[in-house]
Amino acid sequence: MNSIVHSYAQLSLIVSRGAVFVVNFATLFFINCTVMVSFNNWVGVIDSGVGGLTILKQLQRDFPSCNFLYLADSAYCPYGTKLPSQILQRVQLLIQFMQGCSAQALVIACNTASVYADTLRQQFGMPIYDVIAPTCERVTQVTKSKRVALLATNATVASRAYQRKLKESGVATVAFPCSTFVPFVETNRGDTDECSEAVNKALANLAKCNVDAVILGCTHFPLLRKKIAPFTCGAEIVECCTHFQPTCFCNGETVGQTVFLTTGEEKQANHAAQWYGEVHFVHVDI
């Protein structure tokens, strides 16, 4: 997937003047300024950090002609340890930003934020795709015993969004709060002994739960799959997905473009996203 970010040096200079200018032939993209000319059809993708890139990869693979604007809210990461009111208010600001950029649709590539998807749809009146409902549908197709484990952030577990949705399908859920995993992904320290210790501490009792499926209920967690897998005792691991529908949002035969933004430090976001491939985040103030 091509990025329309041309160079770190050029963008840093423009950002310091209070705006981001990204040029792609005849298309001029203005962010954080009063004038805005955007792609005709593009989709916003938001997450608390770089974990949502796991969803973006799926979207880019399945819909290669779509244009995407990925926004990592790294300055406020992690969401999973914050109060519900703080999470909702923050996500509302991100969606307002996306609407200000004329987004045609939005994918919430974050489970903790997806808890509020119905509220956000009613408030903003635009197509908003979450990851909780589609992931629940996938796990109900996988489980035979109707007993699954949920690994998610503290806030996602506390919301009981997964538990309620799965109960509607007769599936019992054993939940494991795992917010401690997220910082290891955000700092690219997934291969460290400290990360192994955190996973061991959080999942020590998973083997006793007699489940046949394990939901990675945070989009950061697939990046720690090798650390998590030994604790699942052969249960099928289910990663998050979304029900995004590309109608009217794609460009037919044209290969789509992607812009990467972060509310945090560009260098840190680029470092955390090395697993994704070549990417150049640009800082925005939201």
CSV table of C-alpha atoms in Angstrom, one decimal:
chain,number,residue,atom,x,y,z
A,1,MET,CA,0.0,0.0,0.0
A,2,ASN,CA,1.4,3.4,-1.0
A,3,SER,CA,1.6,6.3,1.4
A,4,ILE,CA,1.2,9.8,0.2
A,5,VAL,CA,3.5,11.1,2.9
A,6,HIS,CA,6.5,12.3,0.9
A,7,SER,CA,9.3,13.0,3.5
A,8,TYR,CA,9.7,13.3,7.2
A,9,ALA,CA,11.8,16.5,6.9
A,10,GLN,CA,9.3,18.3,4.7
A,11,LEU,CA,6.4,17.4,6.9
A,12,SER,CA,8.1,18.3,10.1
A,13,LEU,CA,8.7,21.9,8.8
A,14,ILE,CA,5.1,22.3,7.8
A,15,VAL,CA,3.7,20.8,11.0
A,16,SER,CA,5.7,23.3,13.0
A,17,ARG,CA,3.7,26.0,11.3
A,18,GLY,CA,0.4,24.5,12.7
A,19,ALA,CA,-0.7,22.5,9.6
A,20,VAL,CA,0.1,19.3,7.7
A,21,PHE,CA,0.3,19.5,4.0
A,22,VAL,CA,0.5,16.2,2.0
A,23,VAL,CA,0.8,16.4,-1.7
A,24,ASN,CA,-0.1,13.7,-4.2
A,25,PHE,CA,0.1,15.0,-7.7
A,26,ALA,CA,-3.0,17.2,-8.1
A,27,THR,CA,-4.4,16.4,-4.6
A,28,LEU,CA,-3.6,18.7,-1.8
A,29,PHE,CA,-4.4,17.4,1.7
A,30,PHE,CA,-4.7,20.0,4.5
A,31,ILE,CA,-4.9,18.9,8.2
A,32,ASN,CA,-5.3,21.2,11.2
A,33,CYS,CA,-6.0,24.3,9.2
A,34,THR,CA,-9.0,26.1,8.0
A,35,VAL,CA,-8.8,25.0,4.4
A,36,MET,CA,-9.4,21.4,3.5
A,37,VAL,CA,-9.3,19.5,0.2
A,38,SER,CA,-9.5,15.8,0.7
A,39,PHE,CA,-9.8,12.7,-1.4
A,40,ASN,CA,-13.2,12.2,-2.9
A,41,ASN,CA,-13.7,8.9,-1.1
A,42,TRP,CA,-11.7,7.8,1.8
A,43,VAL,CA,-12.2,6.0,5.1
A,44,GLY,CA,-10.9,7.0,8.6
A,45,VAL,CA,-9.4,4.3,10.8
A,46,ILE,CA,-8.8,5.1,14.5
A,47,ASP,CA,-7.1,3.4,17.4
A,48,SER,CA,-5.5,4.3,20.7
A,49,GLY,CA,-2.1,3.5,19.1
A,50,VAL,CA,-0.5,1.2,16.5
A,51,GLY,CA,-2.6,-1.9,17.4
A,52,GLY,CA,-5.3,-0.8,14.9
A,53,LEU,CA,-2.8,-1.3,12.1
A,54,THR,CA,-3.6,-5.0,12.4
A,55,ILE,CA,-7.1,-4.0,11.2
A,56,LEU,CA,-5.8,-1.6,8.6
A,57,LYS,CA,-3.7,-4.4,7.1
A,58,GLN,CA,-6.9,-6.5,6.7
A,59,LEU,CA,-8.7,-3.6,5.1
A,60,GLN,CA,-5.9,-2.8,2.7
A,61,ARG,CA,-5.7,-6.5,1.7
A,62,ASP,CA,-9.5,-6.9,1.2
A,63,PHE,CA,-10.1,-3.4,-0.3
A,64,PRO,CA,-6.9,-2.4,-2.1
A,65,SER,CA,-8.6,0.5,-4.0
A,66,CYS,CA,-9.7,2.3,-0.8
A,67,ASN,CA,-8.1,5.4,0.5
A,68,PHE,CA,-7.4,5.4,4.3
A,69,LEU,CA,-6.5,7.9,6.9
A,70,TYR,CA,-5.1,6.1,9.9
A,71,LEU,CA,-5.1,8.0,13.2
A,72,ALA,CA,-3.1,6.6,16.2
A,73,ASP,CA,-4.2,8.4,19.4
A,74,SER,CA,-0.8,7.7,20.9
A,75,ALA,CA,-0.8,10.7,23.2
A,76,TYR,CA,-3.7,9.2,25.1
A,77,CYS,CA,-2.7,5.6,24.9
A,78,PRO,CA,-3.6,3.3,26.6
A,79,TYR,CA,-7.4,3.6,26.6
A,80,GLY,CA,-7.9,0.4,28.6
A,81,THR,CA,-7.0,1.9,32.0
A,82,LYS,CA,-9.0,5.1,31.6
A,83,LEU,CA,-12.6,5.8,32.8
A,84,PRO,CA,-15.5,5.2,30.4
A,85,SER,CA,-16.3,8.9,30.3
A,86,GLN,CA,-12.7,9.8,29.4
A,87,ILE,CA,-12.6,7.1,26.6
A,88,LEU,CA,-15.9,8.3,25.1
A,89,GLN,CA,-15.0,11.9,25.1
A,90,ARG,CA,-11.7,11.2,23.5
A,91,VAL,CA,-13.1,9.1,20.7
A,92,GLN,CA,-15.8,11.8,20.1
A,93,LEU,CA,-12.9,14.3,19.5
A,94,LEU,CA,-11.2,11.9,17.1
A,95,ILE,CA,-14.4,11.4,15.1
A,96,GLN,CA,-15.0,15.1,15.0
A,97,PHE,CA,-11.6,15.5,13.5
A,98,MET,CA,-12.3,12.8,10.9
A,99,GLN,CA,-15.6,14.5,10.0
A,100,GLY,CA,-13.8,17.8,9.7
A,101,CYS,CA,-11.5,16.1,7.2
A,102,SER,CA,-14.7,14.9,5.2
A,103,ALA,CA,-14.4,11.2,6.1
A,104,GLN,CA,-17.0,9.1,4.2
A,105,ALA,CA,-16.9,6.4,6.9
A,106,LEU,CA,-15.0,5.4,10.0
A,107,VAL,CA,-13.6,2.1,11.3
A,108,ILE,CA,-13.0,1.9,15.0
A,109,ALA,CA,-10.0,-0.4,15.0
A,110,CYS,CA,-10.0,-0.5,18.8
A,111,ASN,CA,-12.1,-2.7,21.1
A,112,THR,CA,-12.1,-0.3,24.0
A,113,ALA,CA,-13.5,2.4,21.8
A,114,SER,CA,-15.8,0.0,20.0
A,115,VAL,CA,-17.7,-0.4,23.2
A,116,TYR,CA,-19.3,3.0,22.4
A,117,ALA,CA,-20.0,2.3,18.7
A,118,ASP,CA,-23.8,2.4,19.0
A,119,THR,CA,-23.7,5.7,20.9
A,120,LEU,CA,-21.3,7.2,18.3
A,121,ARG,CA,-23.4,6.1,15.3
A,122,GLN,CA,-26.4,7.9,16.8
A,123,GLN,CA,-24.4,11.0,17.5
A,124,PHE,CA,-22.5,11.4,14.3
A,125,GLY,CA,-24.9,9.9,11.7
A,126,MET,CA,-22.1,8.4,9.5
A,127,PRO,CA,-21.2,4.8,8.7
A,128,ILE,CA,-19.1,3.6,11.7
A,129,TYR,CA,-17.8,0.1,11.8
A,130,ASP,CA,-16.6,-1.5,15.1
A,131,VAL,CA,-14.7,-4.7,15.9
A,132,ILE,CA,-16.6,-6.2,18.7
A,133,ALA,CA,-19.8,-7.4,17.0
A,134,PRO,CA,-18.0,-8.9,14.0
A,135,THR,CA,-15.4,-10.6,16.3
A,136,CYS,CA,-18.2,-12.1,18.4
A,137,GLU,CA,-19.9,-13.5,15.2
A,138,ARG,CA,-16.6,-15.1,14.2
A,139,VAL,CA,-16.0,-16.8,17.6
A,140,THR,CA,-19.5,-18.2,17.7
A,141,GLN,CA,-18.7,-19.9,14.4
A,142,VAL,CA,-15.5,-21.3,15.9
A,143,THR,CA,-16.5,-22.6,19.3
A,144,LYS,CA,-18.0,-26.0,19.7
A,145,SER,CA,-18.1,-26.1,23.5
A,146,LYS,CA,-19.7,-22.7,23.7
A,147,ARG,CA,-17.1,-21.6,26.3
A,148,VAL,CA,-14.4,-19.1,25.3
A,149,ALA,CA,-11.8,-16.9,26.8
A,150,LEU,CA,-11.6,-13.2,26.3
A,151,LEU,CA,-8.2,-11.4,26.5
A,152,ALA,CA,-8.9,-7.7,26.4
A,153,THR,CA,-8.1,-4.4,28.1
A,154,ASN,CA,-9.4,-3.7,31.6
A,155,ALA,CA,-11.9,-1.3,30.3
A,156,THR,CA,-13.2,-3.6,27.6
A,157,VAL,CA,-13.6,-6.4,30.1
A,158,ALA,CA,-15.3,-4.1,32.6
A,159,SER,CA,-17.8,-2.9,30.0
A,160,ARG,CA,-19.0,-6.5,29.5
A,161,ALA,CA,-19.7,-5.7,25.8
A,162,TYR,CA,-18.2,-9.0,24.7
A,163,GLN,CA,-19.8,-11.0,27.5
A,164,ARG,CA,-23.3,-9.7,26.7
A,165,LYS,CA,-23.0,-10.1,23.0
A,166,LEU,CA,-21.7,-13.7,23.3
A,167,LYS,CA,-24.3,-14.6,25.8
A,168,GLU,CA,-27.0,-13.8,23.2
A,169,SER,CA,-25.5,-16.7,21.2
A,170,GLY,CA,-25.4,-19.0,24.2
A,171,VAL,CA,-21.6,-18.6,24.6
A,172,ALA,CA,-20.1,-18.4,28.1
A,173,THR,CA,-17.0,-16.1,28.5
A,174,VAL,CA,-14.1,-16.2,30.9
A,175,ALA,CA,-12.4,-12.8,30.8
A,176,PHE,CA,-8.8,-11.9,31.4
A,177,PRO,CA,-8.0,-8.2,31.8
A,178,CYS,CA,-4.7,-7.6,30.0
A,179,SER,CA,-4.1,-3.9,29.8
A,180,THR,CA,-0.5,-4.5,30.8
A,181,PHE,CA,0.2,-6.0,27.3
A,182,VAL,CA,-0.5,-2.8,25.4
A,183,PRO,CA,2.6,-0.7,26.4
A,184,PHE,CA,4.9,-3.5,25.2
A,185,VAL,CA,3.4,-3.2,21.7
A,186,GLU,CA,3.5,0.6,21.8
A,187,THR,CA,7.2,0.6,22.7
A,188,ASN,CA,8.1,-2.3,20.4
A,189,ARG,CA,9.2,-4.4,23.4
A,190,GLY,CA,7.2,-7.5,22.6
A,191,ASP,CA,10.2,-9.7,22.6
A,192,THR,CA,11.5,-8.8,26.0
A,193,ASP,CA,11.6,-10.9,29.2
A,194,GLU,CA,9.4,-8.2,30.9
A,195,CYS,CA,6.7,-8.8,28.3
A,196,SER,CA,6.9,-12.6,28.9
A,197,GLU,CA,6.5,-12.0,32.6
A,198,ALA,CA,3.5,-9.8,32.1
A,199,VAL,CA,1.8,-12.4,29.8
A,200,ASN,CA,2.6,-15.2,32.3
A,201,LYS,CA,1.2,-13.2,35.2
A,202,ALA,CA,-2.0,-12.3,33.3
A,203,LEU,CA,-2.7,-15.7,31.7
A,204,ALA,CA,-1.4,-18.2,34.3
A,205,ASN,CA,-4.9,-19.5,35.0
A,206,LEU,CA,-6.0,-19.7,31.3
A,207,ALA,CA,-5.2,-23.3,30.9
A,208,LYS,CA,-7.6,-24.2,33.7
A,209,CYS,CA,-10.6,-22.6,32.0
A,210,ASN,CA,-11.5,-25.4,29.7
A,211,VAL,CA,-12.2,-23.2,26.6
A,212,ASP,CA,-11.9,-24.1,23.0
A,213,ALA,CA,-11.4,-20.6,21.6
A,214,VAL,CA,-9.5,-17.5,22.8
A,215,ILE,CA,-10.4,-14.1,21.6
A,216,LEU,CA,-7.6,-11.5,21.2
A,217,GLY,CA,-10.0,-8.7,22.2
A,218,CYS,CA,-7.5,-5.9,21.7
A,219,THR,CA,-6.1,-5.1,18.3
A,220,HIS,CA,-2.6,-4.8,19.9
A,221,PHE,CA,-2.6,-8.5,21.0
A,222,PRO,CA,-2.0,-10.2,17.6
A,223,LEU,CA,1.4,-8.7,17.8
A,224,LEU,CA,2.0,-10.8,21.0
A,225,ARG,CA,0.5,-13.9,19.6
A,226,LYS,CA,3.7,-16.0,20.0
A,227,LYS,CA,3.8,-15.0,23.6
A,228,ILE,CA,0.1,-15.8,24.2
A,229,ALA,CA,-0.2,-19.0,22.2
A,230,PRO,CA,1.5,-21.3,24.8
A,231,PHE,CA,-1.1,-20.5,27.3
A,232,THR,CA,-4.1,-21.4,25.1
A,233,CYS,CA,-3.6,-25.2,25.3
A,234,GLY,CA,-4.5,-25.7,21.7
A,235,ALA,CA,-7.7,-23.6,21.8
A,236,GLU,CA,-8.3,-21.7,18.5
A,237,ILE,CA,-7.1,-18.1,18.7
A,238,VAL,CA,-9.6,-15.6,17.2
A,239,GLU,CA,-8.3,-12.2,16.2
A,240,CYS,CA,-10.5,-9.1,15.7
A,241,CYS,CA,-12.2,-8.3,12.5
A,242,THR,CA,-14.7,-5.7,11.2
A,243,HIS,CA,-17.7,-5.7,8.8
A,244,PHE,CA,-16.5,-2.8,6.7
A,245,GLN,CA,-18.4,-2.5,3.4
A,246,PRO,CA,-16.6,-0.7,0.7
A,247,THR,CA,-19.6,0.5,-1.3
A,248,CYS,CA,-19.0,4.1,-2.5
A,249,PHE,CA,-15.8,4.4,-0.6
A,250,CYS,CA,-13.4,2.8,-3.1
A,251,ASN,CA,-11.8,3.9,-6.4
A,252,GLY,CA,-12.4,0.9,-8.6
A,253,GLU,CA,-9.2,-0.1,-10.4
A,254,THR,CA,-7.1,2.6,-8.8
A,255,VAL,CA,-4.7,1.5,-6.0
A,256,GLY,CA,-5.6,3.3,-2.8
A,257,GLN,CA,-3.5,5.7,-0.7
A,258,THR,CA,-2.9,5.8,3.0
A,259,VAL,CA,-2.0,8.6,5.4
A,260,PHE,CA,-0.7,7.9,8.9
A,261,LEU,CA,-1.2,10.4,11.7
A,262,THR,CA,-0.4,10.3,15.4
A,263,THR,CA,-1.3,12.5,18.3
A,264,GLY,CA,1.9,11.4,20.0
A,265,GLU,CA,5.6,11.5,18.9
A,266,GLU,CA,6.3,10.6,15.3
A,267,LYS,CA,9.5,8.8,16.1
A,268,GLN,CA,7.9,6.6,18.7
A,269,ALA,CA,4.9,5.8,16.5
A,270,ASN,CA,7.2,4.8,13.6
A,271,HIS,CA,9.3,2.7,15.9
A,272,ALA,CA,6.3,0.9,17.3
A,273,ALA,CA,4.9,0.2,13.8
A,274,GLN,CA,8.1,-1.3,12.4
A,275,TRP,CA,6.4,-4.7,12.1
A,276,TYR,CA,3.8,-3.2,9.8
A,277,GLY,CA,6.4,-2.1,7.2
A,278,GLU,CA,7.6,1.2,5.9
A,279,VAL,CA,5.4,3.9,7.4
A,280,HIS,CA,5.8,7.6,8.2
A,281,PHE,CA,3.6,9.0,10.9
A,282,VAL,CA,2.9,12.7,11.1
A,283,HIS,CA,2.0,14.4,14.3
A,284,VAL,CA,-1.4,16.2,14.7
A,285,ASP,CA,-2.7,18.1,17.7
A,286,ILE,CA,-6.2,16.9,18.7
